[in-house]
Amino acid sequence: MKPTDNNDIEYFHKVVDCQYACPAHTPVPEYIRLIAAGRYDDAYMINWESNVFPGILGRTCDRPCEPACRRGRVEEEPVAICRLKRVAADNKEDIKKHMPQGPFPDNGQRIALIGGGPASLTVARDLAPLGYEIHLYDEWKKGGGMMRTQIPSFRLPESVLDEEVNYVLDLGIHTHFNTYVSSMKEVLADGYDAVFVGTGAPRGRDLSKIPGRKEGDANIHIGIEWLESVAFEHTDSIGKKVIVLGGGNTAMDCCRTSRRLGGEEVTVIVRSPFKDMKASDWEIVDAQREGIPIRNNMPPKEFVVKDGKLVGVLFGKVRAEYDDNGRRSLIPTGEPDEFVEADDVIIAIGQDNSFPWIERDLGITFGKWDLPVLDKTTFQSTLPRVFFGGDAAFGPENIITAVAQGHQAAISIHLFCQGMDLMERPDPFVQMTSMKMGIHEWMYDSGIAMDKRFQVPHVQNDKALSDIRVEVELGFEPPVGFKEAMRCLNCDVQTVFEKDLCIECDACVDICPTSCITFTTNGTEEDLRTRLMAPATDLTQDLYVSDLLPTHRVMVKDENVCLHCGLCAERCPTSAWDMKQFFYGVTKASEVCQLVLE
Amino acid sequence: MSYLKPAFTHPQLQPNRVGYLKKDYEGVISTLCAGCGHDSISAAIVQACYDIDLEPHRLAKLSGIGCSSKTPAYFLSNSHGFNSVHGRMPSIATGANLANKNLIYLGVSGDGDTASIGMGQFVHVIRRNLNMTYIVMNNGCYGLTKGQDSATADHGSINKTGQPNPFQAIDLVGMALELNASFVARSFSGDKSQLVPLIKAALSHQGFSLIDVISPCVTFNNNAGSTKSYDYVREYMQQTAQVDFVPPRKALSVDYDQDQSMEVTLFDGSEILLTKLKPEWDPTDRHSAVNRINNAKANGEILTGLIYINSEAPDLHGLLHTTDTPLNQLQEQDLCPGTTVLESINDSFR
Ligand SMILES: Cc1cc2nc3c(=O)[nH]c(=O)nc-3n(C[C@H](O)[C@H](O)[C@H](O)COP(=O)(O)OP(=O)(O)OC[C@H]3O[C@@H](n4cnc5c(N)ncnc54)[C@H](O)[C@@H]3O)c2cc1C
Ligand SMILES: Cc1ncc(C[n+]2csc(CCOP(=O)(O)OP(=O)(O)O)c2C)c(N)n1
Ligand code: SF4
Ligand code: SF4
Ligand code: SF4
Ligand SMILES: [Mg+2]
């Protein structure tokens, strides 16, 4: 193998599994250490800089970081990264003083943001300090988009949402709420220097072809429309028997909301197998905990209506078969159909994009699934001054993806407005700092805590179900947060090897608790992976390889289960190994905050 | 400085045939200097015991005094152990072995512990062919007492104080051969591919096995001019041929590349030639071993690898015709079988 370049930023970026997996590349281990140190403000600001909504995301994030977390490969469960973020948000003090303070000198340019969800808000936050005059339009009375209209308040209290939305709006954003934008042409005619479309994927899928759909309409609801009307308190009750159709997170929110609005027998019915359900594991568990059964392999066949009123749904029975490509087909089992009684049915089977308000003759090209044709890096549409981001760009995802795309769109808009090349993306901010403090003393806590993942406490079910505004999760108390934070392996403290210093004494090999390091003759990656101290079968985890050593061998380190314990560096007599903290920050359109990081 | 080793291990590592993970053969975290050769030898012992499926409770580790003699704390925490006084490990091992011949005895000592204060004990334990493995972690100095030249320091070798050693070195391998030890080997802490199989072979050998392991003291004897420094060893390792794994209780077959010799120029211009044993070398012929070691010495070479083995020589129990049952398991009726037996013995002398 070719030796790993110690200056290769992307190599080390990838070692920090959680940060790498985070769409916004939040410096996770850095903020976890700050939480352990009780520096909640700083931990919050690291998050705020990266993901704009630490308190919201600390409750609702899809957390792609957690399945990626190295700890989950070393023992059973990953660090509770998401819930630690909430610890920072819950325990911070007056945080506003750390944020950019307006008013900002006007740069004379105007930007329109259509839609008030996380994508638009991120663009707003990144561009406001640069002096743009920003106009944000949303059809609802407050900002937040689906974070407000969809995510139920028992998962995300309104106060948390308001607080973090306002941090952005208070940067001097001109808001136009209760304003549905019905014509892009008019927006463009307004002479904005750039327009950002962050309108999400607002159309819930229906089951219009299933018999009885029309007849039962009064008691058949589209999930996201129904949640929206619950959020704005237009709906405050539902029948006693409720069927929720669908296996995604929307279905989980619909069933749990139903339980709080009078639904006594709420059942989730999914046409496919349990293991294929799209909902996050924890959302499923939370629903089950509230006494909601989930039934699988039952596609709806008919909405049964009697005397003009919905009485239930008739379901077929199927089993899943997968072809060689893993493609699934649902095969009827031949069992008799099953009728399930219901007073109300909620259809939560997905969302689509829809841009009825964008005229098709403006030069904005739409492609497959009526999605805009965009540059994947710049988020620019075929009409140069129009940009897209969030669910509106590539279809429904989640908040953190909307934020990450908002950051990139903001950079593009800034470059565009300054007449610069949009492909000249700013480099990430990167710093490598040795953690060496004394001979064998480190500036980070290198000891490995053996605690298992701590469970977040929940309020009692009866209390939770009695009021939709009661937040179910209570968050970690600081002492538990500290312990959970100590489970983090500090993967950003990198093991950096300088081969010229190595005297091949084997001390690092001998001490490494997880047998990461091998000195051996070089070979291809495939071959090397078979000759290491321990199996190196996870191909997504890189091998760190040195140049030839005096004995004509190379040092090979399998990154996979390195604990970042620093013992290799501690036992190295020549400091050929060093533990270096690698800070990687995605550059934003502006230096939007003054991080208090000393 | 870390005083605890994380309890996590690589999740895909498998237990050996007696159900133990390699970690089960480890000890507490070492307090030796970072990079000390002794730690590598400890790791080689761990590896060897894991590889040969040794049940930890079947082994007793014994040592004297010195950094080297501290190492039994750092391996085989689940085995028996005795840390004796300086240079007296062989007596303790002899006593223990006589009492319970069923255990496997692993003695760990230093060049000071063996070649200086313990020399009298060392030669006698060889003479008796006590069934044990005796590893000397040989760094040419008294590491624990801050690096004074030991009796194995080569003539002219310079330690950290900068003074050349005025005395002749004691060669433990030559001495063991002279005393007719039944297993004699030399190795290097930084060459586990050779050391691990040698330890496995020694643990399997019935009788006294000496492994003289050159083990650099990074703190006091790793400077230019020292014949036991890593720099010197680095040169040496360039010539290393891999030693094949020696399966336990099988005929020893050690594979060496031919003509693996090299010259290392020392401070006084003299040269040392490092040579591996050649394939035609017969490690079971003591005369050729003695000749070879003498020739090597005359040529300024250091021989590493297995040097001599006599798997036929009776060990101390054989020499003393002790009972099959270990002495510590003999019951009162075995030891005092009664008047009838006494009379029959007396009768046999009439
Ligand atoms: C039920 C449900 C639960 C979810 N739970 C989570 C979760 O727990 N965690 C998570 O990460 N993600 C969750 N999501 C997904 C997440 O809400 C979205 O991915 C995210 O909000 C997308 O952000 P966005 O900025 O692209 O658009 P949105 O948040 O959709 O915001 C778009 C806004 O623009 C408005 N708008 C649209 N068209 C116009 C127009 N023409 N004029 C004016 N305003 C307009 C919309 O009304 C909306 O307010 C959930 C989604 C649903 C449906
Ligand atoms: C009876 C007695 N004499 C002297 C000492 C002091 N002493 C401790 S260790 C040591 C030498 C150890 O040298 P070596 O066996 O080579 O071990 P190393 O530390 O080099 O591994 C000496 C002389 C002692 N502990 N006990
Ligand atoms: S252990 Fe910590 S740094 Fe490593 S992946 Fe998990 S959260 Fe990130
Ligand atoms: S930091 Fe070093 S010693 Fe610790 S697990 Fe990683 S490679 Fe092994
Ligand atoms: S003093 Fe020398 S022998 Fe002792 S631990 Fe340090 S390096 Fe090893
Ligand atoms: Mg010594």
GROMACS .gro file of C-alpha atoms in nm, chain B:
model
  350
  599MET     CA    1   0.064   0.826   3.270
  600SER     CA    2  -0.191   0.555   3.237
  601TYR     CA    3  -0.207   0.304   3.517
  602LEU     CA    4  -0.499   0.111   3.374
  603LYS     CA    5  -0.523  -0.071   3.050
  604PRO     CA    6  -0.864  -0.042   2.884
  605ALA     CA    7  -1.061  -0.362   2.927
  606PHE     CA    8  -1.180  -0.358   2.568
  607THR     CA    9  -1.014  -0.588   2.322
  608HIS     CA   10  -1.058  -0.641   1.953
  609PRO     CA   11  -1.410  -0.784   1.926
  610GLN     CA   12  -1.313  -1.036   1.659
  611LEU     CA   13  -1.027  -1.200   1.845
  612GLN     CA   14  -1.099  -1.564   1.920
  613PRO     CA   15  -1.030  -1.768   2.232
  614ASN     CA   16  -0.771  -2.045   2.202
  615ARG     CA   17  -0.850  -2.414   2.236
  616VAL     CA   18  -0.869  -2.400   2.613
  617GLY     CA   19  -1.112  -2.109   2.595
  618TYR     CA   20  -0.888  -1.818   2.685
  619LEU     CA   21  -0.842  -1.490   2.501
  620LYS     CA   22  -0.494  -1.350   2.466
  621LYS     CA   23  -0.596  -1.084   2.712
  622ASP     CA   24  -0.637  -1.355   2.976
  623TYR     CA   25  -0.262  -1.407   2.961
  624GLU     CA   26  -0.181  -1.044   3.022
  625GLY     CA   27  -0.091  -0.874   3.347
  626VAL     CA   28  -0.130  -0.524   3.483
  627ILE     CA   29  -0.007  -0.232   3.280
  628SER     CA   30   0.371  -0.209   3.278
  629THR     CA   31   0.553   0.055   3.478
  630LEU     CA   32   0.878   0.003   3.289
  631CYS     CA   33   1.021   0.280   3.077
  632ALA     CA   34   0.843   0.333   2.745
  633GLY     CA   35   1.020   0.127   2.484
  634CYS     CA   36   1.198  -0.107   2.725
  635GLY     CA   37   1.280  -0.432   2.552
  636HIS     CA   38   1.154  -0.622   2.855
  637ASP     CA   39   0.795  -0.525   2.768
  638SER     CA   40   0.831  -0.688   2.430
  639ILE     CA   41   0.952  -1.006   2.593
  640SER     CA   42   0.650  -0.998   2.822
  641ALA     CA   43   0.431  -0.964   2.514
  642ALA     CA   44   0.612  -1.258   2.354
  643ILE     CA   45   0.547  -1.469   2.664
  644VAL     CA   46   0.178  -1.377   2.651
  645GLN     CA   47   0.162  -1.465   2.284
  646ALA     CA   48   0.345  -1.794   2.331
  647CYS     CA   49   0.127  -1.910   2.621
  648TYR     CA   50  -0.189  -1.817   2.430
  649ASP     CA   51  -0.066  -1.995   2.120
  650ILE     CA   52   0.017  -2.321   2.293
  651ASP     CA   53  -0.320  -2.328   2.468
  652LEU     CA   54  -0.163  -2.325   2.808
  653GLU     CA   55  -0.406  -2.308   3.096
  654PRO     CA   56  -0.277  -2.020   3.309
  655HIS     CA   57  -0.312  -2.210   3.637
  656ARG     CA   58  -0.065  -2.470   3.514
  657LEU     CA   59   0.222  -2.225   3.511
  658ALA     CA   60   0.432  -2.067   3.784
  659LYS     CA   61   0.637  -1.759   3.706
  660LEU     CA   62   0.936  -1.679   3.922
  661SER     CA   63   1.182  -1.395   3.926
  662GLY     CA   64   1.453  -1.219   4.122
  663ILE     CA   65   1.514  -0.846   4.139
  664GLY     CA   66   1.551  -0.593   3.860
  665CYS     CA   67   1.337  -0.428   3.595
  666SER     CA   68   1.338  -0.764   3.420
  667SER     CA   69   1.233  -0.941   3.737
  668LYS     CA   70   0.942  -0.699   3.774
  669THR     CA   71   0.789  -0.814   3.448
  670PRO     CA   72   0.597  -1.114   3.588
  671ALA     CA   73   0.354  -0.849   3.716
  672TYR     CA   74   0.291  -0.758   3.354
  673PHE     CA   75   0.204  -1.098   3.217
  674LEU     CA   76   0.011  -1.407   3.319
  675SER     CA   77  -0.190  -1.250   3.599
  676ASN     CA   78  -0.387  -1.572   3.626
  677SER     CA   79  -0.080  -1.787   3.693
  678HIS     CA   80   0.112  -1.865   4.009
  679GLY     CA   81   0.399  -1.636   4.089
  680PHE     CA   82   0.693  -1.583   4.324
  681ASN     CA   83   0.915  -1.277   4.326
  682SER     CA   84   1.222  -1.383   4.516
  683VAL     CA   85   1.526  -1.193   4.639
  684HIS     CA   86   1.806  -1.083   4.412
  685GLY     CA   87   1.968  -1.370   4.226
  686ARG     CA   88   1.783  -1.637   4.422
  687MET     CA   89   1.512  -1.727   4.176
  688PRO     CA   90   1.679  -2.060   4.083
  689SER     CA   91   1.665  -2.186   4.443
  690ILE     CA   92   1.299  -2.096   4.474
  691ALA     CA   93   1.229  -2.258   4.138
  692THR     CA   94   1.415  -2.570   4.245
  693GLY     CA   95   1.220  -2.595   4.567
  694ALA     CA   96   0.889  -2.533   4.397
  695ASN     CA   97   0.963  -2.777   4.121
  696LEU     CA   98   1.069  -3.048   4.363
  697ALA     CA   99   0.750  -3.002   4.559
  698ASN     CA  100   0.521  -2.997   4.255
  699LYS     CA  101   0.665  -3.122   3.933
  700ASN     CA  102   0.332  -3.088   3.756
  701LEU     CA  103   0.355  -2.715   3.708
  702ILE     CA  104   0.532  -2.546   3.423
  703TYR     CA  105   0.805  -2.321   3.562
  704LEU     CA  106   0.897  -1.997   3.393
  705GLY     CA  107   1.186  -1.807   3.548
  706VAL     CA  108   1.249  -1.450   3.444
  707SER     CA  109   1.571  -1.282   3.532
  708GLY     CA  110   1.808  -1.007   3.428
  709ASP     CA  111   2.172  -1.012   3.334
  710GLY     CA  112   2.254  -0.862   3.673
  711ASP     CA  113   2.023  -1.096   3.856
  712THR     CA  114   2.177  -1.392   3.671
  713ALA     CA  115   2.536  -1.315   3.576
  714SER     CA  116   2.632  -1.110   3.882
  715ILE     CA  117   2.464  -1.179   4.214
  716GLY     CA  118   2.286  -1.490   4.094
  717MET     CA  119   2.571  -1.661   3.912
  718GLY     CA  120   2.619  -1.927   4.176
  719GLN     CA  121   2.255  -2.020   4.161
  720PHE     CA  122   2.240  -2.007   3.783
  721VAL     CA  123   2.520  -2.258   3.724
  722HIS     CA  124   2.377  -2.507   3.971
  723VAL     CA  125   2.027  -2.498   3.834
  724ILE     CA  126   2.176  -2.579   3.493
  725ARG     CA  127   2.381  -2.864   3.633
  726ARG     CA  128   2.069  -3.013   3.783
  727ASN     CA  129   1.873  -2.980   3.458
  728LEU     CA  130   1.576  -2.848   3.650
  729ASN     CA  131   1.268  -2.863   3.433
  730MET     CA  132   1.210  -2.494   3.378
  731THR     CA  133   1.236  -2.218   3.124
  732TYR     CA  134   1.486  -1.952   3.224
  733ILE     CA  135   1.460  -1.626   3.034
  734VAL     CA  136   1.733  -1.370   3.081
  735MET     CA  137   1.626  -1.023   2.974
  736ASN     CA  138   1.975  -0.917   2.887
  737ASN     CA  139   2.035  -0.544   2.854
  738GLY     CA  140   2.400  -0.538   2.958
  739CYS     CA  141   2.328  -0.321   3.258
  740TYR     CA  142   2.155  -0.294   3.593
  741GLY     CA  143   1.852  -0.107   3.469
  742LEU     CA  144   1.671  -0.084   3.799
  743THR     CA  145   1.967   0.071   3.980
  744LYS     CA  146   2.026   0.322   3.703
  745GLY     CA  147   2.229   0.148   3.444
  746GLN     CA  148   2.565   0.032   3.583
  747ASP     CA  149   2.747  -0.206   3.351
  748SER     CA  150   2.656  -0.563   3.418
  749ALA     CA  151   2.865  -0.875   3.375
  750THR     CA  152   2.722  -0.933   3.028
  751ALA     CA  153   2.820  -0.588   2.900
  752ASP     CA  154   3.064  -0.640   2.618
  753HIS     CA  155   3.420  -0.528   2.661
  754GLY     CA  156   3.441  -0.172   2.535
  755SER     CA  157   3.069  -0.118   2.516
  756ILE     CA  158   2.969   0.230   2.627
  757ASN     CA  159   2.664   0.297   2.839
  758LYS     CA  160   2.493   0.628   2.905
  759THR     CA  161   2.773   0.753   3.130
  760GLY     CA  162   3.004   0.745   2.829
  761GLN     CA  163   3.259   0.512   2.988
  762PRO     CA  164   3.377   0.207   2.795
  763ASN     CA  165   3.338  -0.114   2.989
  764PRO     CA  166   3.690  -0.233   3.088
  765PHE     CA  167   3.588  -0.589   3.173
  766GLN     CA  168   3.532  -0.902   2.970
  767ALA     CA  169   3.174  -1.008   2.922
  768ILE     CA  170   3.024  -1.327   3.053
  769ASP     CA  171   2.847  -1.506   2.772
  770LEU     CA  172   2.552  -1.683   2.928
  771VAL     CA  173   2.493  -1.898   2.622
  772GLY     CA  174   2.853  -2.020   2.615
  773MET     CA  175   2.838  -2.087   2.985
  774ALA     CA  176   2.514  -2.282   2.958
  775LEU     CA  177   2.662  -2.493   2.679
  776GLU     CA  178   2.970  -2.552   2.887
  777LEU     CA  179   2.751  -2.671   3.175
  778ASN     CA  180   2.561  -2.901   2.943
  779ALA     CA  181   2.226  -2.725   2.960
  780SER     CA  182   1.968  -2.920   2.764
  781PHE     CA  183   1.815  -2.627   2.575
  782VAL     CA  184   2.013  -2.319   2.484
  783ALA     CA  185   1.889  -2.031   2.272
  784ARG     CA  186   1.955  -1.666   2.214
  785SER     CA  187   1.711  -1.413   2.081
  786PHE     CA  188   1.627  -1.048   2.063
  787SER     CA  189   1.331  -0.868   2.221
  788GLY     CA  190   1.253  -0.694   1.895
  789ASP     CA  191   1.224  -1.011   1.691
  790LYS     CA  192   0.905  -1.177   1.806
  791SER     CA  193   0.891  -1.394   1.498
  792GLN     CA  194   1.193  -1.570   1.642
  793LEU     CA  195   1.135  -1.522   2.012
  794VAL     CA  196   0.777  -1.646   2.034
  795PRO     CA  197   0.851  -1.987   1.879
  796LEU     CA  198   1.159  -2.019   2.097
  797ILE     CA  199   0.956  -1.956   2.411
  798LYS     CA  200   0.698  -2.206   2.300
  799ALA     CA  201   0.971  -2.462   2.237
  800ALA     CA  202   1.136  -2.391   2.570
  801LEU     CA  203   0.810  -2.422   2.762
  802SER     CA  204   0.759  -2.755   2.594
  803HIS     CA  205   1.110  -2.877   2.660
  804GLN     CA  206   1.155  -3.124   2.942
  805GLY     CA  207   1.457  -3.001   3.133
  806PHE     CA  208   1.638  -2.673   3.169
  807SER     CA  209   1.594  -2.422   2.887
  808LEU     CA  210   1.787  -2.101   2.870
  809ILE     CA  211   1.679  -1.820   2.643
  810ASP     CA  212   1.922  -1.533   2.658
  811VAL     CA  213   1.721  -1.245   2.512
  812ILE     CA  214   1.900  -0.926   2.419
  813SER     CA  215   1.664  -0.659   2.545
  814PRO     CA  216   1.766  -0.296   2.510
  815CYS     CA  217   1.743  -0.067   2.811
  816VAL     CA  218   1.619   0.249   2.641
  817THR     CA  219   1.700   0.465   2.934
  818PHE     CA  220   2.055   0.370   3.030
  819ASN     CA  221   2.204   0.163   2.752
  820ASN     CA  222   2.054   0.270   2.423
  821ASN     CA  223   2.318   0.515   2.319
  822ALA     CA  224   2.568   0.508   2.038
  823GLY     CA  225   2.858   0.282   2.133
  824SER     CA  226   2.643   0.040   2.325
  825THR     CA  227   2.633  -0.310   2.184
  826LYS     CA  228   2.285  -0.355   2.325
  827SER     CA  229   2.114  -0.051   2.179
  828TYR     CA  230   1.819  -0.038   1.940
  829ASP     CA  231   2.035   0.125   1.674
  830TYR     CA  232   2.254  -0.178   1.679
  831VAL     CA  233   1.949  -0.399   1.675
  832ARG     CA  234   1.794  -0.214   1.386
  833GLU     CA  235   2.093  -0.315   1.180
  834TYR     CA  236   2.047  -0.667   1.306
  835MET     CA  237   1.680  -0.682   1.219
  836GLN     CA  238   1.751  -0.606   0.860
  837GLN     CA  239   1.900  -0.948   0.841
  838THR     CA  240   1.623  -1.131   1.020
  839ALA     CA  241   1.469  -1.430   0.859
  840GLN     CA  242   1.133  -1.528   0.993
  841VAL     CA  243   1.136  -1.822   1.230
  842ASP     CA  244   0.860  -2.063   1.170
  843PHE     CA  245   0.602  -2.136   1.432
  844VAL     CA  246   0.707  -2.433   1.641
  845PRO     CA  247   0.407  -2.645   1.723
  846PRO     CA  248   0.411  -2.771   2.080
  847ARG     CA  249   0.534  -3.121   2.137
  848LYS     CA  250   0.649  -3.167   1.781
  849ALA     CA  251   1.001  -3.205   1.659
  850LEU     CA  252   1.161  -2.866   1.639
  851SER     CA  253   1.201  -2.739   1.291
  852VAL     CA  254   1.347  -2.395   1.270
  853ASP     CA  255   1.377  -2.232   0.935
  854TYR     CA  256   1.656  -1.991   0.875
  855ASP     CA  257   1.775  -1.822   0.565
  856GLN     CA  258   2.124  -1.922   0.479
  857ASP     CA  259   2.419  -1.692   0.515
  858GLN     CA  260   2.233  -1.436   0.722
  859SER     CA  261   2.533  -1.259   0.858
  860MET     CA  262   2.627  -0.896   0.884
  861GLU     CA  263   2.901  -0.675   1.017
  862VAL     CA  264   2.843  -0.407   1.274
  863THR     CA  265   3.134  -0.177   1.340
  864LEU     CA  266   3.170  -0.089   1.703
  865PHE     CA  267   3.324   0.210   1.877
  866ASP     CA  268   3.677   0.068   1.877
  867GLY     CA  269   3.662  -0.037   1.517
  868SER     CA  270   3.605  -0.400   1.596
  869GLU     CA  271   3.331  -0.579   1.408
  870ILE     CA  272   3.049  -0.800   1.519
  871LEU     CA  273   2.893  -1.035   1.272
  872LEU     CA  274   2.539  -1.136   1.335
  873THR     CA  275   2.458  -1.474   1.196
  874LYS     CA  276   2.157  -1.691   1.196
  875LEU     CA  277   2.202  -2.062   1.238
  876LYS     CA  278   2.232  -2.232   0.906
  877PRO     CA  279   1.993  -2.507   0.799
  878GLU     CA  280   2.261  -2.772   0.801
  879TRP     CA  281   2.338  -2.673   1.156
  880ASP     CA  282   2.254  -2.960   1.387
  881PRO     CA  283   2.114  -2.818   1.706
  882THR     CA  284   2.114  -3.160   1.869
  883ASP     CA  285   2.489  -3.205   1.850
  884ARG     CA  286   2.652  -3.036   2.146
  885HIS     CA  287   3.003  -3.053   2.001
  886SER     CA  288   2.903  -2.868   1.689
  887ALA     CA  289   2.711  -2.616   1.899
  888VAL     CA  290   3.013  -2.553   2.119
  889ASN     CA  291   3.239  -2.527   1.818
  890ARG     CA  292   3.001  -2.301   1.642
  891ILE     CA  293   2.963  -2.067   1.937
  892ASN     CA  294   3.339  -2.057   1.981
  893ASN     CA  295   3.391  -1.987   1.613
  894ALA     CA  296   3.121  -1.723   1.622
  895LYS     CA  297   3.288  -1.557   1.916
  896ALA     CA  298   3.627  -1.570   1.748
  897ASN     CA  299   3.473  -1.410   1.440
  898GLY     CA  300   3.294  -1.142   1.638
  899GLU     CA  301   2.955  -1.289   1.554
  900ILE     CA  302   2.647  -1.311   1.772
  901LEU     CA  303   2.444  -1.621   1.718
  902THR     CA  304   2.071  -1.601   1.765
  903GLY     CA  305   1.808  -1.868   1.746
  904LEU     CA  306   1.808  -2.213   1.888
  905ILE     CA  307   2.164  -2.315   1.956
  906TYR     CA  308   2.148  -2.647   2.128
  907ILE     CA  309   1.886  -2.893   2.237
  908ASN     CA  310   1.906  -3.232   2.403
  909SER     CA  311   1.559  -3.363   2.452
  910GLU     CA  312   1.683  -3.693   2.598
  911ALA     CA  313   1.864  -3.566   2.908
  912PRO     CA  314   1.680  -3.659   3.229
  913ASP     CA  315   1.567  -3.364   3.436
  914LEU     CA  316   1.619  -3.332   3.810
  915HIS     CA  317   1.327  -3.558   3.894
  916GLY     CA  318   1.460  -3.818   3.657
  917LEU     CA  319   1.803  -3.790   3.808
  918LEU     CA  320   1.664  -3.825   4.159
  919HIS     CA  321   1.413  -4.097   4.070
  920THR     CA  322   1.132  -3.918   4.249
  921THR     CA  323   0.784  -4.058   4.256
  922ASP     CA  324   0.540  -4.004   3.975
  923THR     CA  325   0.309  -3.830   4.218
  924PRO     CA  326   0.431  -3.479   4.292
  925LEU     CA  327   0.581  -3.467   4.640
  926ASN     CA  328   0.332  -3.209   4.762
  927GLN     CA  329   0.050  -3.449   4.685
  928LEU     CA  330   0.186  -3.746   4.877
  929GLN     CA  331  -0.040  -3.841   5.165
  930GLU     CA  332   0.065  -3.957   5.510
  931GLN     CA  333   0.004  -4.321   5.422
  932ASP     CA  334   0.228  -4.280   5.113
  933LEU     CA  335   0.506  -4.134   5.323
  934CYS     CA  336   0.461  -4.363   5.625
  935PRO     CA  337   0.341  -4.686   5.468
  936GLY     CA  338   0.358  -4.876   5.801
  937THR     CA  339   0.561  -5.144   5.972
  938THR     CA  340   0.500  -5.416   5.716
  939VAL     CA  341   0.657  -5.210   5.442
  940LEU     CA  342   0.937  -5.102   5.672
  941GLU     CA  343   1.008  -5.461   5.758
  942SER     CA  344   1.015  -5.565   5.397
  943ILE     CA  345   1.260  -5.286   5.325
  944ASN     CA  346   1.475  -5.390   5.616
  945ASP     CA  347   1.454  -5.747   5.495
  946SER     CA  348   1.587  -5.643   5.156
  947PHE     CA  349   1.909  -5.531   5.324
  948ARG     CA  350   1.960  -5.855   5.511
   0.00000   0.00000   0.00000
